[in-house]
Short mmCIF file of C-alpha atoms in Angstrom, two decimals:
data_model
loop_
_atom_site.label_atom_id
_atom_site.label_comp_id
_atom_site.label_asym_id
_atom_site.label_seq_id
_atom_site.Cartn_x
_atom_site.Cartn_y
_atom_site.Cartn_z
CA MET A 1 -129.18 -93.64 46.09
CA SER A 2 -131.90 -92.64 43.65
CA ALA A 3 -131.95 -89.13 42.20
CA GLY A 4 -135.36 -88.57 43.81
CA THR A 5 -134.21 -89.55 47.32
CA LEU A 6 -131.13 -87.37 46.99
CA LYS A 7 -133.16 -84.37 45.87
CA ASN A 8 -135.47 -84.80 48.84
CA LEU A 9 -132.56 -85.06 51.27
CA LEU A 10 -130.94 -81.87 50.03
CA LYS A 11 -133.97 -79.68 49.52
CA ASP A 12 -134.07 -77.99 52.95
CA PHE A 13 -130.37 -77.26 53.35
CA LYS A 14 -129.05 -73.71 53.23
CA LYS A 15 -126.89 -73.22 50.17
CA PHE A 16 -124.54 -70.26 49.95
CA ASN A 17 -125.58 -68.27 46.91
CA ASN A 18 -122.46 -67.77 44.82
CA LYS A 19 -123.07 -65.73 41.67
CA ASN A 20 -120.12 -67.36 39.92
CA LEU A 21 -121.54 -70.87 40.36
CA ILE A 22 -123.25 -71.24 37.01
CA VAL A 23 -124.20 -74.91 37.25
CA GLY A 24 -125.12 -76.42 40.60
CA PHE A 25 -127.64 -78.91 41.96
CA ASP A 26 -130.74 -77.47 40.30
CA ASN A 27 -131.09 -79.70 37.24
CA ASN A 28 -129.12 -82.72 38.50
CA ASP A 29 -126.44 -81.90 35.95
CA ASP A 30 -123.32 -83.99 35.43
CA ALA A 31 -120.93 -81.65 37.24
CA SER A 32 -120.71 -78.23 38.86
CA VAL A 33 -119.35 -75.25 36.92
CA TYR A 34 -117.74 -72.21 38.54
CA LYS A 35 -117.00 -69.14 36.44
CA ILE A 36 -113.51 -67.68 36.87
CA SER A 37 -113.66 -65.09 34.06
CA ASP A 38 -115.76 -64.37 30.96
CA ASP A 39 -113.76 -67.00 29.07
CA VAL A 40 -112.88 -69.60 31.68
CA ALA A 41 -114.95 -71.72 34.06
CA VAL A 42 -113.88 -74.67 36.19
CA ILE A 43 -115.85 -77.93 36.06
CA GLU A 44 -115.74 -80.25 39.06
CA SER A 45 -117.05 -83.78 39.43
CA VAL A 46 -116.50 -86.82 41.63
CA ASP A 47 -117.36 -90.50 41.18
CA PHE A 48 -116.24 -93.77 42.74
CA PHE A 49 -117.64 -97.29 43.08
CA PRO A 50 -116.79 -100.85 44.17
CA PRO A 51 -115.24 -103.32 41.69
CA ILE A 52 -117.64 -104.55 39.04
CA VAL A 53 -115.11 -106.86 37.38
CA ASP A 54 -112.48 -109.15 38.91
CA ASP A 55 -109.45 -107.80 37.06
CA PRO A 56 -108.03 -104.93 39.19
CA TYR A 57 -106.28 -103.23 36.26
CA ILE A 58 -109.49 -103.12 34.21
CA TYR A 59 -111.47 -101.97 37.26
CA GLY A 60 -109.04 -99.05 37.63
CA GLN A 61 -109.46 -98.17 33.96
CA ILE A 62 -113.26 -98.30 34.12
CA ALA A 63 -113.45 -96.22 37.32
CA VAL A 64 -111.31 -93.48 35.76
CA ALA A 65 -113.05 -93.50 32.36
CA ASN A 66 -116.36 -93.21 34.22
CA SER A 67 -115.19 -90.35 36.45
CA ILE A 68 -113.74 -88.28 33.62
CA SER A 69 -116.87 -88.65 31.50
CA ASP A 70 -118.77 -86.01 33.48
CA ILE A 71 -116.34 -83.33 32.27
CA TYR A 72 -117.00 -84.18 28.61
CA ALA A 73 -120.71 -84.30 29.43
CA MET A 74 -120.51 -80.61 30.37
CA GLY A 75 -118.71 -79.75 27.13
CA GLY A 76 -115.37 -79.29 28.87
CA THR A 77 -111.76 -80.44 28.75
CA PRO A 78 -110.52 -82.46 31.74
CA THR A 79 -107.28 -81.16 33.21
CA THR A 80 -106.36 -82.72 36.57
CA ALA A 81 -107.74 -85.27 39.00
CA LEU A 82 -107.32 -86.63 42.52
CA ASN A 83 -107.52 -90.34 43.36
CA ILE A 84 -110.12 -91.52 45.89
CA LEU A 85 -109.35 -94.96 47.24
CA CYS A 86 -110.89 -96.97 50.07
CA ILE A 87 -108.91 -100.11 50.84
CA LYS A 88 -110.17 -103.25 52.56
CA SER A 89 -107.65 -104.67 55.00
CA ASP A 90 -107.49 -108.05 53.22
CA ILE A 91 -106.53 -106.59 49.83
CA ASN A 92 -102.86 -107.05 49.03
CA GLU A 93 -100.54 -104.39 47.67
CA ASP A 94 -100.25 -105.97 44.21
CA VAL A 95 -104.00 -105.58 43.68
CA ILE A 96 -103.92 -101.94 44.78
CA ARG A 97 -100.99 -101.30 42.45
CA GLU A 98 -102.90 -102.79 39.50
CA ILE A 99 -106.02 -100.69 40.23
CA LEU A 100 -103.96 -97.51 40.39
CA LYS A 101 -101.92 -98.50 37.33
CA GLY A 102 -105.17 -98.96 35.36
CA GLY A 103 -106.35 -95.57 36.62
CA PHE A 104 -103.10 -93.75 35.83
CA ASN A 105 -102.88 -95.29 32.34
CA LYS A 106 -106.46 -94.28 31.53
CA ALA A 107 -105.82 -90.75 32.83
CA TYR A 108 -102.69 -90.59 30.65
CA GLU A 109 -104.74 -91.65 27.63
CA ALA A 110 -107.22 -88.85 28.44
CA GLU A 111 -104.27 -86.42 28.71
CA ILE A 112 -105.02 -85.47 32.29
CA THR A 113 -102.76 -85.50 35.34
CA ILE A 114 -103.59 -87.33 38.54
CA ALA A 115 -102.08 -84.81 40.90
CA GLY A 116 -102.73 -86.46 44.26
CA GLY A 117 -105.50 -88.13 46.18
CA HIS A 118 -106.74 -89.55 49.44
CA THR A 119 -106.72 -93.12 50.75
CA ILE A 120 -108.63 -94.60 53.67
CA ASN A 121 -109.25 -98.06 55.10
CA GLY A 122 -112.81 -99.38 55.10
CA ASP A 123 -115.11 -102.39 54.76
CA GLU A 124 -115.38 -102.18 51.00
CA LEU A 125 -112.92 -101.55 48.18
CA LEU A 126 -113.82 -98.33 46.36
CA TYR A 127 -112.00 -96.38 43.68
CA GLY A 128 -112.64 -93.33 41.56
CA LEU A 129 -111.58 -89.76 40.94
CA SER A 130 -112.41 -86.21 41.76
CA VAL A 131 -111.89 -84.57 38.37
CA SER A 132 -111.46 -80.94 37.35
CA GLY A 133 -111.77 -79.50 33.89
CA ILE A 134 -112.16 -76.21 32.11
CA VAL A 135 -114.74 -74.82 29.73
CA ASN A 136 -115.60 -71.52 28.13
CA PRO A 137 -118.75 -70.45 30.08
CA LYS A 138 -120.47 -69.61 26.80
CA LYS A 139 -119.89 -73.15 25.54
CA ILE A 140 -121.17 -75.14 28.52
CA LEU A 141 -123.34 -78.02 27.39
CA SER A 142 -125.86 -78.53 30.15
CA ASN A 143 -128.37 -81.38 30.33
CA SER A 144 -131.28 -78.93 30.24
CA SER A 145 -131.00 -77.13 26.90
CA ALA A 146 -132.39 -79.62 24.39
CA LYS A 147 -134.40 -77.99 21.60
CA VAL A 148 -137.53 -79.21 19.86
CA GLY A 149 -136.48 -80.84 16.58
CA ASP A 150 -133.11 -82.09 17.91
CA LYS A 151 -132.07 -85.67 17.34
CA LEU A 152 -130.67 -87.73 20.21
CA ILE A 153 -127.47 -89.68 19.71
CA LEU A 154 -126.31 -92.35 22.16
CA THR A 155 -122.65 -93.34 21.85
CA LYS A 156 -122.36 -96.66 23.69
CA LYS A 157 -124.45 -99.83 23.93
CA LEU A 158 -126.96 -100.30 26.76
CA GLY A 159 -127.36 -103.29 29.09
CA ILE A 160 -124.25 -103.04 31.29
CA GLY A 161 -126.22 -103.14 34.58
CA ILE A 162 -127.99 -106.35 33.60
CA ILE A 163 -124.83 -108.04 32.30
CA THR A 164 -122.78 -107.12 35.39
CA THR A 165 -125.58 -108.60 37.52
CA ALA A 166 -125.28 -111.83 35.51
CA LEU A 167 -121.49 -111.58 35.82
CA LYS A 168 -121.80 -111.65 39.63
CA GLY A 169 -123.73 -114.91 39.19
CA GLY A 170 -120.95 -116.39 37.05
CA LEU A 171 -123.21 -116.57 33.99
CA VAL A 172 -121.26 -114.38 31.56
CA SER A 173 -118.87 -115.79 28.95
CA LYS A 174 -115.29 -114.52 28.85
CA THR A 175 -115.94 -113.06 25.39
CA LEU A 176 -118.90 -111.02 26.60
CA GLU A 177 -117.03 -109.95 29.74
CA ASP A 178 -114.19 -108.69 27.53
CA GLU A 179 -116.69 -106.83 25.35
CA ILE A 180 -118.34 -104.99 28.24
CA CYS A 181 -114.96 -104.24 29.85
CA ASN A 182 -113.77 -102.80 26.57
CA GLN A 183 -116.84 -100.56 26.33
CA MET A 184 -116.75 -99.43 29.96
CA SER A 185 -113.07 -98.55 29.82
CA THR A 186 -113.46 -96.58 26.58
CA LEU A 187 -113.20 -92.84 27.16
CA ASN A 188 -116.13 -90.69 26.06
CA LYS A 189 -113.42 -88.30 24.86
CA TYR A 190 -113.50 -89.92 21.41
CA SER A 191 -117.22 -89.45 20.83
CA PHE A 192 -117.12 -85.96 22.37
CA ASP A 193 -114.21 -84.89 20.13
CA ILE A 194 -116.36 -85.75 17.11
CA ALA A 195 -119.65 -84.39 18.49
CA LYS A 196 -118.19 -81.00 19.39
CA LYS A 197 -117.54 -80.26 15.71
CA TYR A 198 -121.33 -80.15 15.26
CA LYS A 199 -124.17 -78.10 16.77
CA ILE A 200 -124.89 -79.74 20.12
CA ASN A 201 -127.71 -78.15 22.13
CA SER A 202 -127.64 -80.35 25.23
CA LEU A 203 -125.42 -83.12 26.54
CA THR A 204 -125.26 -85.65 29.35
CA ASP A 205 -123.84 -89.12 29.91
CA VAL A 206 -125.93 -92.20 30.61
CA THR A 207 -124.86 -93.68 33.92
CA GLY A 208 -126.62 -94.85 37.08
CA PHE A 209 -130.00 -93.28 36.33
CA SER A 210 -130.33 -95.26 33.07
CA LEU A 211 -131.29 -94.11 29.58
CA LEU A 212 -134.84 -93.29 30.67
CA GLY A 213 -133.73 -91.54 33.90
CA HIS A 214 -131.20 -89.33 32.14
CA SER A 215 -133.61 -88.65 29.26
CA TYR A 216 -136.23 -87.62 31.81
CA GLU A 217 -133.80 -85.20 33.47
CA MET A 218 -132.86 -83.72 30.10
CA ALA A 219 -136.50 -83.38 29.00
CA LYS A 220 -137.68 -81.90 32.30
CA GLY A 221 -134.81 -79.43 32.50
CA SER A 222 -135.37 -78.42 28.87
CA LYS A 223 -139.20 -78.29 29.21
CA VAL A 224 -139.63 -80.62 26.23
CA CYS A 225 -140.56 -84.23 25.56
CA ILE A 226 -138.06 -86.84 24.40
CA ASN A 227 -139.18 -89.68 22.15
CA ILE A 228 -136.98 -92.76 22.41
CA TYR A 229 -137.36 -95.19 19.51
CA SER A 230 -136.91 -98.75 20.77
CA ASN A 231 -136.07 -100.04 17.29
CA ASN A 232 -133.05 -97.73 17.15
CA LEU A 233 -131.61 -98.67 20.54
CA ILE A 234 -128.17 -100.23 20.67
CA TYR A 235 -127.58 -102.83 23.38
CA PHE A 236 -125.68 -106.02 24.15
CA ASN A 237 -127.96 -108.80 22.83
CA ASP A 238 -127.25 -111.03 25.83
CA ALA A 239 -128.86 -108.42 28.07
CA ILE A 240 -132.22 -109.58 26.64
CA ASN A 241 -131.61 -113.19 27.72
CA PHE A 242 -130.33 -112.22 31.16
CA SER A 243 -133.28 -109.90 31.67
CA ASP A 244 -135.69 -112.74 30.78
CA MET A 245 -133.93 -114.80 33.46
CA GLY A 246 -134.69 -112.16 36.09
CA LEU A 247 -131.10 -110.94 36.40
CA ILE A 248 -132.12 -107.34 36.97
CA PRO A 249 -130.12 -104.98 39.19
CA ALA A 250 -131.82 -103.23 42.13
CA GLY A 251 -131.12 -99.90 40.41
CA ASN A 252 -133.84 -100.65 37.83
CA LYS A 253 -136.55 -100.35 40.47
CA ARG A 254 -135.09 -97.08 41.79
CA ASN A 255 -134.87 -95.63 38.27
CA LYS A 256 -138.47 -96.63 37.56
CA GLU A 257 -139.60 -94.95 40.79
CA PHE A 258 -137.60 -91.81 40.00
CA THR A 259 -139.28 -91.37 36.64
CA ASP A 260 -142.69 -92.57 37.83
CA GLY A 261 -145.56 -90.92 35.96
CA ASN A 262 -143.22 -89.09 33.59
CA VAL A 263 -142.34 -91.88 31.15
CA LYS A 264 -144.93 -93.36 28.80
CA ILE A 265 -144.15 -96.77 27.38
CA ASN A 266 -145.86 -98.14 24.29
CA ASP A 267 -147.75 -101.39 24.98
CA LYS A 268 -145.82 -103.20 22.25
CA ILE A 269 -142.42 -102.76 23.94
CA THR A 270 -141.19 -106.01 25.52
CA GLN A 271 -140.33 -106.19 29.22
CA SER A 272 -136.67 -106.95 28.38
CA ILE A 273 -136.31 -103.75 26.36
CA ILE A 274 -137.97 -101.78 29.18
CA ASP A 275 -135.51 -103.35 31.65
CA ILE A 276 -132.56 -102.39 29.44
CA CYS A 277 -133.82 -98.81 29.27
CA TYR A 278 -134.12 -98.60 33.09
CA SER A 279 -130.84 -100.41 33.71
CA PRO A 280 -128.05 -98.44 35.43
CA GLU A 281 -125.07 -98.04 33.14
CA THR A 282 -121.47 -97.91 34.30
CA SER A 283 -119.28 -95.62 32.22
CA GLY A 284 -122.13 -95.37 29.71
CA GLY A 285 -122.18 -93.34 26.54
CA LEU A 286 -122.91 -89.70 25.88
CA LEU A 287 -126.52 -88.73 25.18
CA ILE A 288 -126.26 -85.89 22.69
CA SER A 289 -129.14 -83.61 21.76
CA ILE A 290 -127.93 -82.41 18.38
CA ASP A 291 -129.38 -80.11 15.72
CA LYS A 292 -131.36 -82.31 13.34
CA ASN A 293 -129.38 -81.07 10.32
CA ASP A 294 -126.11 -82.24 11.88
CA ALA A 295 -127.23 -85.60 13.25
CA THR A 296 -126.54 -87.76 10.17
CA ASN A 297 -123.07 -86.32 9.52
CA CYS A 298 -122.14 -86.67 13.19
CA ILE A 299 -123.33 -90.27 13.45
CA ASN A 300 -121.58 -91.20 10.20
CA GLU A 301 -118.30 -89.77 11.46
CA MET A 302 -118.70 -91.66 14.73
CA LYS A 303 -119.39 -94.94 12.95
CA LYS A 304 -116.38 -94.36 10.69
CA ASN A 305 -114.34 -94.14 13.90
CA LYS A 306 -115.79 -97.45 15.18
CA ILE A 307 -117.97 -95.83 17.85
CA ASP A 308 -121.15 -97.82 18.63
CA ALA A 309 -123.44 -94.83 18.16
CA SER A 310 -127.06 -94.60 17.11
CA ILE A 311 -129.75 -91.95 16.72
CA VAL A 312 -132.04 -93.26 19.46
CA GLY A 313 -134.63 -90.53 19.62
CA GLU A 314 -135.72 -86.97 19.03
CA VAL A 315 -136.94 -83.95 20.94
CA VAL A 316 -140.58 -82.88 20.52
CA GLU A 317 -142.91 -80.40 22.23
CA TYR A 318 -143.94 -81.28 25.79
CA ASN A 319 -147.23 -83.21 25.63
CA ASN A 320 -148.14 -84.25 29.18
CA THR A 321 -145.17 -86.56 29.50
CA TYR A 322 -141.43 -85.99 29.49
CA VAL A 323 -140.34 -89.25 27.86
CA ASN A 324 -142.08 -91.56 25.38
CA LEU A 325 -140.58 -94.98 24.79
CA ILE A 326 -142.02 -95.94 21.44
CA MET B 1 -140.27 -129.81 48.34
CA TYR B 2 -136.82 -128.28 47.83
CA LYS B 3 -136.22 -125.18 49.95
CA VAL B 4 -134.13 -122.14 48.97
CA ASP B 5 -133.35 -119.77 51.82
CA ALA B 6 -132.56 -116.42 50.15
CA LYS B 7 -133.50 -114.22 53.08
CA GLY B 8 -131.18 -111.23 53.42
CA LEU B 9 -129.66 -111.82 50.00
CA SER B 10 -129.70 -109.28 47.19
CA CYS B 11 -129.68 -109.85 43.42
CA PRO B 12 -128.43 -111.83 41.67
CA GLU B 13 -127.93 -114.41 44.47
CA PRO B 14 -131.60 -115.40 45.01
CA VAL B 15 -132.04 -115.95 41.25
CA ILE B 16 -128.80 -117.94 41.05
CA LEU B 17 -129.78 -120.15 44.02
CA THR B 18 -133.18 -120.78 42.42
CA MET B 19 -131.50 -121.48 39.10
CA ASN B 20 -129.27 -124.08 40.77
CA ALA B 21 -132.32 -125.77 42.29
CA VAL B 22 -134.00 -125.91 38.87
CA LYS B 23 -130.83 -127.33 37.30
CA LEU B 24 -130.89 -130.11 39.90
CA GLY B 25 -134.24 -131.11 38.44
CA HIS B 26 -136.54 -130.07 41.29
CA LYS B 27 -140.16 -129.51 40.24
CA GLU B 28 -141.42 -128.10 43.56
CA ILE B 29 -139.31 -125.36 45.06
CA SER B 30 -140.02 -122.99 47.92
CA VAL B 31 -137.98 -119.76 47.91
CA GLU B 32 -137.93 -117.52 50.99
CA LEU B 33 -137.01 -113.86 50.40
CA SER B 34 -136.90 -110.70 52.48
CA ASP B 35 -136.36 -108.07 49.77
CA PRO B 36 -138.95 -106.97 47.15
CA VAL B 37 -136.51 -106.76 44.21
CA PRO B 38 -135.53 -110.46 44.25
CA VAL B 39 -139.22 -111.38 44.63
CA GLU B 40 -139.89 -109.85 41.21
CA ASN B 41 -136.74 -111.31 39.69
CA VAL B 42 -137.16 -114.88 41.01
CA THR B 43 -140.81 -114.82 39.86
CA ARG B 44 -139.70 -113.74 36.42
CA TYR B 45 -137.03 -116.42 36.21
CA ALA B 46 -139.41 -119.17 37.40
CA LYS B 47 -142.10 -118.20 34.90
CA SER B 48 -139.52 -118.17 32.08
CA GLN B 49 -138.74 -121.79 33.01
CA GLY B 50 -142.40 -122.82 32.87
CA PHE B 51 -143.10 -122.85 36.63
CA THR B 52 -146.34 -121.67 38.20
CA VAL B 53 -145.60 -119.17 40.98
CA LYS B 54 -147.68 -118.74 44.14
CA GLU B 55 -146.68 -115.88 46.43
CA THR B 56 -147.42 -115.68 50.16
CA LYS B 57 -146.21 -113.12 52.66
CA GLU B 58 -145.84 -113.39 56.42
CA ASN B 59 -144.34 -110.51 58.38
CA ASP B 60 -141.51 -109.33 56.13
CA ILE B 61 -140.77 -112.69 54.56
CA THR B 62 -142.14 -113.56 51.13
CA THR B 63 -142.34 -117.20 50.14
CA LEU B 64 -142.57 -118.15 46.48
CA LEU B 65 -143.89 -121.61 45.78
CA LEU B 66 -142.69 -122.77 42.38
CA THR B 67 -144.37 -125.79 40.81
CA LYS B 68 -144.14 -127.44 37.41
#
């Protein structure tokens, strides 16, 4: 469901006003944050989706890496999680075991404990986690506190939505499939552990709402404008070819509608690059709004650690649009 | 005229079915679709392969006539 549709659905509901809930629905942030004391707050997030690759073990790894990411995106440390699993009747036990094994191994790598879960039967296989984490309330990194002058770092390549659409059509080579699986199953822990040594002003992760959708949310919440520089974008090159072939996921249209009227795109940008920027990402990278004086050191440290990171944009004063794709 | 019935199908299937028809060497292909997203995507694919695309709509069904 698009962010816009969801917002509309929820707008009239009564919400119990809890003074300790410091991050809720208001800015479509990555997770909720509930303050326990002056030094400790609990972060909660949930995510699950159907298989996007055939290998059940890798699917389990991707689903868990994706679910945990929201905790890093709030500036927190993940602690425990609960499995959420919907099983189709025709799926055999070995497949379920592999999915869960992938999930448990990824959680182990992230140093969090899967402490339980819930399983149901349904028409579609679904897997993910409800994840909890902790953060010092003074160190929460919301998606709505970017500052004019900040640089924007993206820590994974774009184009996953387009390539997984091509994958469904059997058009993706094994090498490329391995590459995207490797990226999707990589924890954002590694880029966050580097980024947190520097002055981060705002943070989110790029997932279903695409680079432009998440940039729009960050810009709107922060009352600024975000310039995205197309020449600095990092993406899987094959996403260009697949996009030219019309292998565009339905999510692109929803993301375009969600940001409608708030994203300006330079006439010189090719349609394929625009498609990549609107493409939903699965287990995408962190989008870090970082103090301009720290950006180069942070990106160099990430690159030294083999993270596919790039300075993709910067934060400027609001000027009648929230996002400029230049 | 080679016909592709992609009604009720979501991406990437309509594009893949059209792609298969092109690979078979057909120069005149009619593609029936019921969802707006594949209409855009099949049009894009066909144009990238040098086809001229004519779109007609009746009730909720869009027909794309691809010619080369």
